[in-house]
Coordinates of C-alpha atoms in Angstrom, one line a residue:
M505 CA -49.6 23.4 6.4
N506 CA -50.8 26.9 7.1
P507 CA -48.0 28.3 9.1
E508 CA -50.3 30.7 11.0
S509 CA -51.9 27.6 12.7
L510 CA -49.0 26.4 14.8
P511 CA -49.3 26.7 18.4
R512 CA -46.6 28.4 20.2
P513 CA -43.8 27.6 21.2
Y514 CA -43.6 25.6 18.0
P515 CA -42.0 27.3 14.7
R516 CA -44.0 27.7 11.9
R517 CA -41.9 25.6 9.7
T518 CA -41.5 22.7 12.1
L519 CA -44.9 21.1 11.4
L520 CA -45.0 22.8 8.0
R521 CA -42.2 20.6 6.7
T522 CA -43.9 17.3 8.6
A523 CA -47.0 17.1 6.6
G524 CA -46.4 13.4 5.9
L525 CA -45.2 12.3 9.6
A526 CA -47.6 10.2 11.6
A527 CA -45.9 11.5 14.6
V528 CA -47.7 14.6 14.2
T529 CA -50.9 13.3 13.0
A530 CA -54.0 11.6 14.0
P531 CA -53.4 7.9 12.9
L532 CA -56.2 6.1 11.3
L533 CA -57.6 3.2 12.9
S534 CA -57.1 -0.4 11.2
A535 CA -60.8 -0.5 10.5
C536 CA -60.2 2.2 7.8
V537 CA -57.7 0.1 6.0
T538 CA -60.0 -2.9 6.5
S539 CA -62.7 -1.0 5.0
A540 CA -60.8 0.1 2.0
G541 CA -59.5 -3.5 1.5
K542 CA -63.1 -4.3 0.6
E543 CA -63.1 -1.6 -2.1
E544 CA -66.7 -0.9 -1.2
K545 CA -67.6 2.2 -3.2
P546 CA -70.6 4.3 -2.7
A547 CA -73.0 5.0 -5.4
Q548 CA -71.3 8.1 -7.2
A549 CA -73.2 11.3 -8.1
G550 CA -72.2 12.1 -11.6
G551 CA -73.3 13.9 -14.9
A552 CA -72.7 13.9 -18.6
K553 CA -69.0 15.3 -19.4
T554 CA -68.8 18.3 -21.7
A555 CA -66.8 21.4 -22.4
E556 CA -68.4 23.4 -19.9
N557 CA -68.6 20.4 -17.4
P558 CA -65.2 18.5 -18.0
L559 CA -65.4 16.7 -14.9
G560 CA -68.8 15.2 -15.2
V561 CA -70.7 17.0 -12.3
K562 CA -74.1 16.0 -11.4
A563 CA -75.7 19.5 -11.1
D564 CA -77.9 19.0 -8.0
A565 CA -75.7 16.7 -6.4
P566 CA -75.2 17.9 -2.8
L567 CA -71.3 19.0 -1.8
E568 CA -69.7 18.6 1.5
V569 CA -66.5 20.8 1.9
V570 CA -64.3 20.6 5.1
V571 CA -61.9 22.9 5.5
F572 CA -59.0 23.7 8.2
K573 CA -60.0 27.0 9.7
G574 CA -56.3 28.3 10.9
G575 CA -54.8 31.5 10.4
Y576 CA -55.6 31.9 6.9
G577 CA -59.5 31.5 8.1
D578 CA -61.9 29.9 5.6
D579 CA -63.1 32.8 3.9
Y580 CA -61.4 32.0 0.7
A581 CA -62.7 28.5 0.6
I582 CA -66.3 29.9 1.2
K583 CA -65.8 32.2 -2.0
A584 CA -64.9 29.2 -4.0
E585 CA -67.9 27.4 -2.8
Q586 CA -70.1 30.6 -4.0
Q587 CA -68.6 30.3 -7.4
Y588 CA -69.6 26.6 -7.2
T589 CA -73.1 27.4 -6.3
A590 CA -73.2 30.1 -9.0
K591 CA -72.4 27.2 -11.5
Y592 CA -74.5 24.7 -10.0
P593 CA -77.2 26.6 -8.2
Q594 CA -79.2 23.2 -7.5
A595 CA -76.3 21.8 -5.4
K596 CA -76.6 22.3 -1.8
I597 CA -73.1 22.8 -0.1
D598 CA -72.3 21.9 3.4
H599 CA -69.5 23.8 4.6
K600 CA -67.3 22.9 7.9
G601 CA -64.6 25.1 9.2
L602 CA -62.5 23.0 11.7
Q603 CA -59.6 23.5 13.9
K604 CA -59.0 19.8 14.4
V605 CA -59.4 17.9 11.1
G606 CA -58.0 14.8 12.0
E607 CA -60.2 14.2 15.1
A608 CA -63.3 15.1 13.1
M609 CA -62.5 13.3 10.2
Q610 CA -60.9 9.8 11.2
P611 CA -64.2 8.2 12.3
R612 CA -65.9 9.3 8.9
F613 CA -63.0 7.6 6.8
V614 CA -63.4 4.5 8.9
A615 CA -67.1 4.4 8.6
G616 CA -66.6 4.8 4.7
D617 CA -68.7 8.2 4.9
P618 CA -66.1 11.0 4.3
P619 CA -66.9 14.3 2.8
D620 CA -66.2 15.1 -0.9
V621 CA -63.3 17.6 0.0
V622 CA -60.9 17.8 2.8
D623 CA -58.4 20.6 3.6
N624 CA -56.2 17.9 5.4
T625 CA -54.2 20.7 7.3
G626 CA -53.0 21.5 11.0
A627 CA -51.3 19.9 13.7
G628 CA -53.9 17.1 14.1
R629 CA -54.2 16.3 10.3
L630 CA -54.8 12.6 9.0
D631 CA -51.6 10.8 8.1
I632 CA -51.7 11.1 4.4
A633 CA -49.1 8.0 3.9
T634 CA -51.6 5.9 5.8
L635 CA -54.4 7.4 3.7
V636 CA -52.6 6.7 0.5
G637 CA -51.8 3.0 1.9
A638 CA -55.4 2.3 2.4
K639 CA -56.6 3.7 -0.8
Q640 CA -58.7 6.1 0.8
V641 CA -57.9 9.2 -1.7
T642 CA -58.6 9.9 -5.2
D643 CA -56.1 10.0 -7.7
L644 CA -56.1 13.8 -9.1
A645 CA -54.9 12.8 -12.7
E646 CA -58.4 13.7 -14.1
L647 CA -58.5 17.0 -12.4
L648 CA -55.0 18.1 -13.4
A649 CA -55.7 17.2 -17.0
A650 CA -59.0 19.3 -17.0
P651 CA -59.1 22.8 -18.4
A652 CA -58.0 25.5 -16.2
F653 CA -61.3 27.3 -14.8
D654 CA -60.3 30.8 -15.8
Q655 CA -57.3 30.4 -17.9
P656 CA -58.1 29.4 -21.7
G657 CA -56.0 27.0 -23.4
K658 CA -54.3 25.8 -20.1
T659 CA -54.7 22.9 -18.0
V660 CA -55.0 22.8 -13.9
R661 CA -51.4 21.3 -14.3
D662 CA -50.2 24.0 -16.6
T663 CA -51.2 26.8 -13.8
L664 CA -49.2 25.4 -10.8
L665 CA -46.0 26.3 -9.6
P666 CA -42.9 24.0 -9.8
G667 CA -42.9 21.3 -7.3
V668 CA -46.7 21.4 -6.4
I669 CA -47.7 18.3 -8.1
E670 CA -44.5 16.5 -6.7
D671 CA -45.3 17.6 -3.0
G672 CA -48.5 15.8 -3.5
T673 CA -47.5 12.7 -5.3
F674 CA -47.1 9.3 -3.5
D675 CA -45.9 6.0 -5.5
G676 CA -46.7 7.7 -8.5
S677 CA -50.0 9.1 -8.1
T678 CA -50.9 12.8 -7.1
V679 CA -53.6 12.7 -4.3
T680 CA -53.3 16.1 -2.8
L681 CA -53.0 19.7 -4.0
N682 CA -51.5 22.2 -1.9
F683 CA -52.9 26.0 -2.1
T684 CA -50.1 27.6 -0.7
Y685 CA -46.3 28.1 -1.6
T686 CA -43.4 28.5 0.9
V687 CA -40.0 29.4 -0.2
W688 CA -36.7 29.5 1.8
G689 CA -34.0 32.0 1.7
V690 CA -31.7 34.5 3.9
W691 CA -33.5 37.5 4.9
Y692 CA -32.2 41.2 5.5
S693 CA -33.3 44.6 5.9
K694 CA -33.2 46.6 2.5
S695 CA -33.3 49.8 4.4
L696 CA -30.4 49.1 6.5
F697 CA -28.1 47.6 3.7
A698 CA -28.9 50.8 1.6
E699 CA -28.0 53.0 4.6
R700 CA -24.8 51.1 5.0
G701 CA -24.0 50.9 1.2
W702 CA -24.0 46.8 1.5
T703 CA -25.2 45.0 -1.5
Y704 CA -26.5 41.3 -1.3
P705 CA -24.1 38.7 -2.1
K706 CA -24.3 36.4 -5.1
T707 CA -21.5 34.0 -4.2
W708 CA -20.1 32.6 -0.8
A709 CA -17.0 34.5 -1.3
E710 CA -18.8 37.5 -1.4
M711 CA -21.1 36.6 1.6
L712 CA -17.9 36.0 3.8
A713 CA -16.2 39.4 2.7
L714 CA -19.5 41.4 3.5
C715 CA -19.8 39.5 6.7
E716 CA -16.3 40.9 7.9
T717 CA -17.5 44.5 6.8
I718 CA -20.7 44.0 8.8
K719 CA -18.8 42.5 11.9
K720 CA -16.5 45.8 11.8
A721 CA -19.6 48.0 11.7
G722 CA -20.6 46.2 15.2
I723 CA -23.4 44.1 14.0
A724 CA -23.4 40.4 14.0
P725 CA -23.7 39.1 10.6
W726 CA -26.0 36.0 11.0
T727 CA -28.2 35.0 13.8
Y728 CA -30.7 32.0 13.5
Q729 CA -33.3 30.3 15.4
G730 CA -31.1 28.3 17.5
K731 CA -33.5 25.8 19.1
Y732 CA -34.6 24.8 16.0
A733 CA -31.4 23.9 14.0
E734 CA -33.5 23.1 11.1
Y735 CA -33.7 26.5 10.4
I736 CA -30.1 26.9 9.4
N737 CA -30.2 23.6 7.5
D738 CA -32.2 25.5 4.7
P739 CA -29.3 27.6 3.5
L740 CA -26.8 24.9 3.9
L741 CA -29.0 22.2 2.0
T742 CA -29.7 24.9 -0.8
M743 CA -26.2 25.7 -1.3
A744 CA -25.7 22.1 -1.4
A745 CA -28.3 21.4 -4.2
K746 CA -27.0 24.3 -6.2
A747 CA -23.3 22.9 -6.0
G748 CA -24.7 19.2 -6.8
G749 CA -27.6 19.8 -8.8
L750 CA -30.9 17.6 -8.6
D751 CA -29.0 14.4 -8.8
L752 CA -27.7 15.4 -5.3
V753 CA -31.1 16.0 -3.8
K754 CA -32.2 12.7 -5.3
A755 CA -29.6 10.8 -3.8
V756 CA -30.3 12.5 -0.4
D757 CA -34.0 11.4 -0.7
N758 CA -33.3 8.0 -1.9
L759 CA -31.1 7.1 1.0
D760 CA -28.2 6.3 -1.3
P761 CA -25.3 5.0 0.5
A762 CA -22.8 7.7 -0.5
A763 CA -25.1 10.5 -0.6
W764 CA -24.1 12.5 2.2
S765 CA -20.3 12.4 1.2
Q766 CA -21.0 14.1 -2.2
P767 CA -18.8 16.9 -3.0
G768 CA -21.7 19.5 -2.9
L769 CA -22.7 18.4 0.7
K770 CA -19.4 18.5 1.9
Q771 CA -18.7 22.0 0.5
A772 CA -22.0 23.3 1.7
A773 CA -20.9 22.1 5.3
E774 CA -17.6 23.4 5.2
A775 CA -19.0 26.7 4.0
F776 CA -21.3 26.9 7.3
A777 CA -18.3 25.7 9.4
E778 CA -16.1 28.6 8.1
L779 CA -19.0 31.0 9.0
A780 CA -19.2 30.1 12.4
G781 CA -15.5 29.4 12.6
K782 CA -15.1 33.1 11.6
G783 CA -17.3 34.3 14.3
Y784 CA -20.0 35.5 11.9
I785 CA -23.0 33.9 13.7
M786 CA -24.2 36.2 16.8
S787 CA -23.0 35.1 19.9
G788 CA -25.9 33.1 22.1
S789 CA -27.8 32.4 18.9
E790 CA -27.8 28.6 20.0
A791 CA -29.8 29.2 22.8
L792 CA -32.6 31.5 21.0
S793 CA -36.1 30.3 20.0
H794 CA -37.4 31.5 16.7
T795 CA -39.3 34.4 17.8
E796 CA -36.1 35.7 19.9
A797 CA -33.8 35.4 17.1
Q798 CA -36.1 36.9 14.8
A799 CA -36.9 39.8 17.3
A800 CA -33.0 40.4 17.4
W801 CA -32.7 40.7 13.8
C802 CA -35.6 43.0 13.6
Q803 CA -33.7 45.1 16.2
K804 CA -30.8 45.1 13.7
K805 CA -28.5 43.0 16.3
A806 CA -27.8 41.0 13.2
A807 CA -27.7 41.5 9.4
F808 CA -29.1 38.0 8.0
I809 CA -31.3 35.4 9.3
P810 CA -32.5 32.1 7.4
C811 CA -36.2 31.6 7.2
G812 CA -38.9 30.8 5.1
S813 CA -41.5 33.2 3.4
W814 CA -43.6 33.3 6.2
L815 CA -41.5 35.6 8.3
E816 CA -42.8 38.6 7.2
S817 CA -46.3 37.7 8.3
E818 CA -45.0 36.3 11.4
Q819 CA -43.0 39.5 12.3
K820 CA -45.6 42.1 11.5
E821 CA -46.3 43.0 15.2
V822 CA -42.7 43.6 16.0
T823 CA -41.3 44.9 12.8
P824 CA -40.2 48.6 13.0
A825 CA -41.5 50.8 10.4
G826 CA -39.2 51.2 7.5
F827 CA -37.3 48.0 8.1
D828 CA -38.4 46.9 4.6
M829 CA -37.5 43.2 5.1
V830 CA -36.6 41.3 2.0
M831 CA -35.5 37.6 1.1
G832 CA -32.5 37.0 -0.9
T833 CA -31.5 33.8 -2.5
V834 CA -28.8 31.4 -1.0
P835 CA -25.5 32.6 -2.5
S836 CA -23.7 30.2 -5.0
A837 CA -21.0 28.0 -3.5
S838 CA -18.7 28.4 -6.5
S839 CA -18.7 29.0 -10.3
G840 CA -19.0 25.3 -10.9
D841 CA -22.4 25.0 -9.4
R842 CA -24.9 23.0 -11.5
L843 CA -28.0 25.2 -10.5
P844 CA -28.0 29.0 -10.9
V845 CA -27.6 31.3 -8.0
T846 CA -31.6 32.2 -8.7
A847 CA -32.6 28.7 -8.0
V848 CA -34.8 28.4 -4.8
Q849 CA -35.8 25.6 -2.1
A850 CA -39.5 25.9 -2.1
S851 CA -42.7 23.5 -1.3
S852 CA -46.3 23.9 -1.2
S853 CA -48.8 23.4 1.7
E854 CA -52.4 23.7 2.6
S855 CA -53.1 20.2 1.5
Y856 CA -56.4 19.6 -0.2
L857 CA -57.7 15.9 -1.3
V858 CA -60.8 14.5 -2.5
P859 CA -61.7 11.0 -0.8
A860 CA -62.0 7.8 -2.6
Q861 CA -65.2 7.3 -1.0
A862 CA -66.9 10.8 -1.3
K863 CA -70.4 10.6 -2.5
N864 CA -69.6 13.5 -5.2
R865 CA -66.2 12.7 -6.1
A866 CA -67.0 14.6 -9.5
G867 CA -68.1 17.6 -7.4
G868 CA -65.0 17.4 -5.1
L869 CA -62.7 17.7 -8.2
E870 CA -64.5 20.5 -9.7
Y871 CA -64.5 22.3 -6.4
L872 CA -60.7 22.1 -6.5
R873 CA -60.9 23.4 -10.2
I874 CA -62.4 26.5 -8.9
L875 CA -60.5 26.9 -5.9
F876 CA -57.2 26.7 -7.8
A877 CA -58.5 29.4 -10.3
K878 CA -56.2 32.3 -10.9
E879 CA -59.0 34.8 -9.6
S880 CA -59.4 32.5 -6.2
A881 CA -55.5 32.6 -5.8
T882 CA -55.4 36.3 -6.4
A883 CA -57.9 37.0 -3.8
F884 CA -56.3 34.8 -1.3
A885 CA -53.0 36.4 -1.9
Q886 CA -54.6 39.8 -1.6
A887 CA -56.4 38.9 1.9
N888 CA -53.4 36.9 3.5
S889 CA -50.1 38.4 2.2
T890 CA -49.1 34.7 1.1
L891 CA -48.0 33.2 -2.0
P892 CA -50.5 30.9 -3.3
A893 CA -49.5 27.7 -5.3
V894 CA -51.0 29.1 -8.8
A895 CA -48.4 30.9 -11.0
G896 CA -49.1 34.5 -11.8
A897 CA -51.5 34.9 -9.1
T898 CA -49.8 37.9 -7.6
D899 CA -49.3 39.7 -11.0
G900 CA -50.4 43.3 -11.1
L901 CA -50.7 43.3 -7.1
T902 CA -48.9 46.0 -4.9
L903 CA -47.0 43.7 -2.6
T904 CA -45.1 44.5 0.8
S905 CA -41.4 44.3 0.6
G906 CA -41.3 40.8 1.9
L907 CA -44.0 39.1 -0.4
G908 CA -42.7 40.9 -3.4
S909 CA -39.2 39.7 -2.8
V910 CA -40.6 36.0 -2.5
R911 CA -42.5 36.5 -5.8
D912 CA -39.6 37.9 -7.7
A913 CA -37.5 35.1 -6.4
V914 CA -40.0 32.5 -7.6
T915 CA -40.1 34.2 -11.0
A916 CA -36.4 34.2 -11.4
A917 CA -36.1 30.7 -10.2
G918 CA -38.5 29.4 -12.9
P919 CA -37.9 25.8 -13.4
D920 CA -35.1 25.9 -10.9
A921 CA -37.2 25.6 -7.8
F922 CA -36.7 22.3 -5.9
N923 CA -37.2 20.7 -2.7
Y924 CA -35.9 17.8 -0.4
R925 CA -38.5 15.2 0.7
F926 CA -36.6 13.3 3.3
R927 CA -37.7 15.4 6.0
T928 CA -41.4 14.7 5.3
W929 CA -40.5 10.8 4.5
Y930 CA -38.1 10.0 7.4
A931 CA -38.4 11.9 10.6
P932 CA -35.5 10.0 12.1
L933 CA -33.2 11.3 9.4
A934 CA -34.4 14.8 9.7
K935 CA -33.6 14.8 13.4
A936 CA -30.1 13.3 12.7
V937 CA -29.5 16.1 10.1
D938 CA -30.9 19.0 12.6
D939 CA -28.7 17.8 15.4
A940 CA -25.5 17.3 13.2
T941 CA -25.9 21.0 11.9
A942 CA -26.5 22.3 15.4
E943 CA -23.0 20.6 16.4
L944 CA -21.4 22.0 13.0
V945 CA -22.5 25.8 13.5
N946 CA -21.5 25.6 17.0
R947 CA -18.1 24.5 16.4
R948 CA -18.6 21.1 18.1
I949 CA -17.8 19.0 15.0
S950 CA -16.2 19.1 11.7
A951 CA -17.8 19.1 8.4
A952 CA -16.3 15.4 7.7
D953 CA -18.0 14.3 11.1
W954 CA -21.2 16.1 10.0
S955 CA -21.3 14.2 6.6
A956 CA -20.4 10.7 8.7
R957 CA -23.0 11.2 11.4
I958 CA -25.8 11.9 8.7
Q959 CA -24.7 9.1 6.5
K960 CA -24.7 6.8 9.4
A961 CA -28.5 7.7 10.3
S962 CA -29.5 7.4 6.5
D963 CA -27.8 4.0 6.1
S964 CA -29.5 2.8 9.2
L965 CA -33.0 3.9 8.0
A966 CA -32.1 2.1 4.5
K967 CA -31.7 -1.0 6.0
D968 CA -34.8 -0.9 8.1
S969 CA -37.3 -3.1 6.6
T970 CA -40.0 -1.7 8.7
V971 CA -39.9 1.7 7.5
K972 CA -41.7 2.2 4.0
K973 CA -39.2 3.8 1.5
Y974 CA -40.2 6.2 -1.2
K975 CA -38.0 6.8 -4.4
R976 CA -37.6 9.8 -6.6

């Protein structure tokens, strides 16, 4: 989801991480499922497949594109439409830029008359899990295997950053492609660190030693967005993944019976308990909203703050000149970590899909091939100071300190970018983790209690036959 779209007082990442949750989406009516069950397919507009037309677009078939018009606007989508028109000048394009995609699109999906492309983003988006269950979305395998629009020798699949395909995959089929890429890390002021002679730590032992130095300098080492404990969950869970590797991440997402007692998770919980126990978290952080905590950090009342890569954009109106914020990767727990210190937690958002009953499915797929071209993604990055999901889109650009650090982190991570999916799959488990971590970093429970509480919530979900389960 486009973080800019989130209404205050919600923090941007809260809805960014809930793209699959019916609780924040417009539920599809049962009639939609009934319609899908009949498998009534409209006559498809298609043409001959050639090297120049790999998806078989009918040159004069109309194309309808619906785009969520949030903080990123829709100019970037319109530019891709203009490229489509340049290639297929006989095709008439109907563009709609909307705020409430779900409200407008739900009746059209129910009626079996959806548009050809939908940017299913925003707080009122359609529930993707319901769409998938009702077979209302097109499997994008053909698009992913098609030649990239402007990168000879590559397929569309080859051009995407790590995790993008997995983020849009449900029950083995990739049904959405997300256009933007979010990375989570620990942020600090590069100028402050240079002024004080501090070096960003690579290990947790180095982090604790630096925190003691920072504390003696009269600055709080850490603050966090206390009203939304999920913010501080990110570095904790990232540290755990580095310690235990991808097997740990899969065990958590798969609701394994011993997932939360794995050594990597215990080690990470103990690390953050120690951070709090030594007084390295700014007093009063628990009561702060995301904007309040981030403002205090920009005022140099604290040296570190956990956040996603939207932080620079979100703080641009209040960041002092010369602050030079940058994102650091979460330090390693120990030398025995299974993932390198350069590994990052990342996921994609701004979710595009092609409805299964679209009249011009081939055109919808071709439009996405154009939208996800490198030229299109580069223009988007320049206009929005946001990392697109297309690899290399920011190469050669002069970037701000924050976006530059995010780009560098993704480059350094390479294939070691990962993402937990339990937050989008299981809302009750996400809340249980948030609540337990809030108690942990405010010294009200131990690391062992933290692990036991979350495992109990995970086991309860695993046994609940009414909850659809996903596997990695």
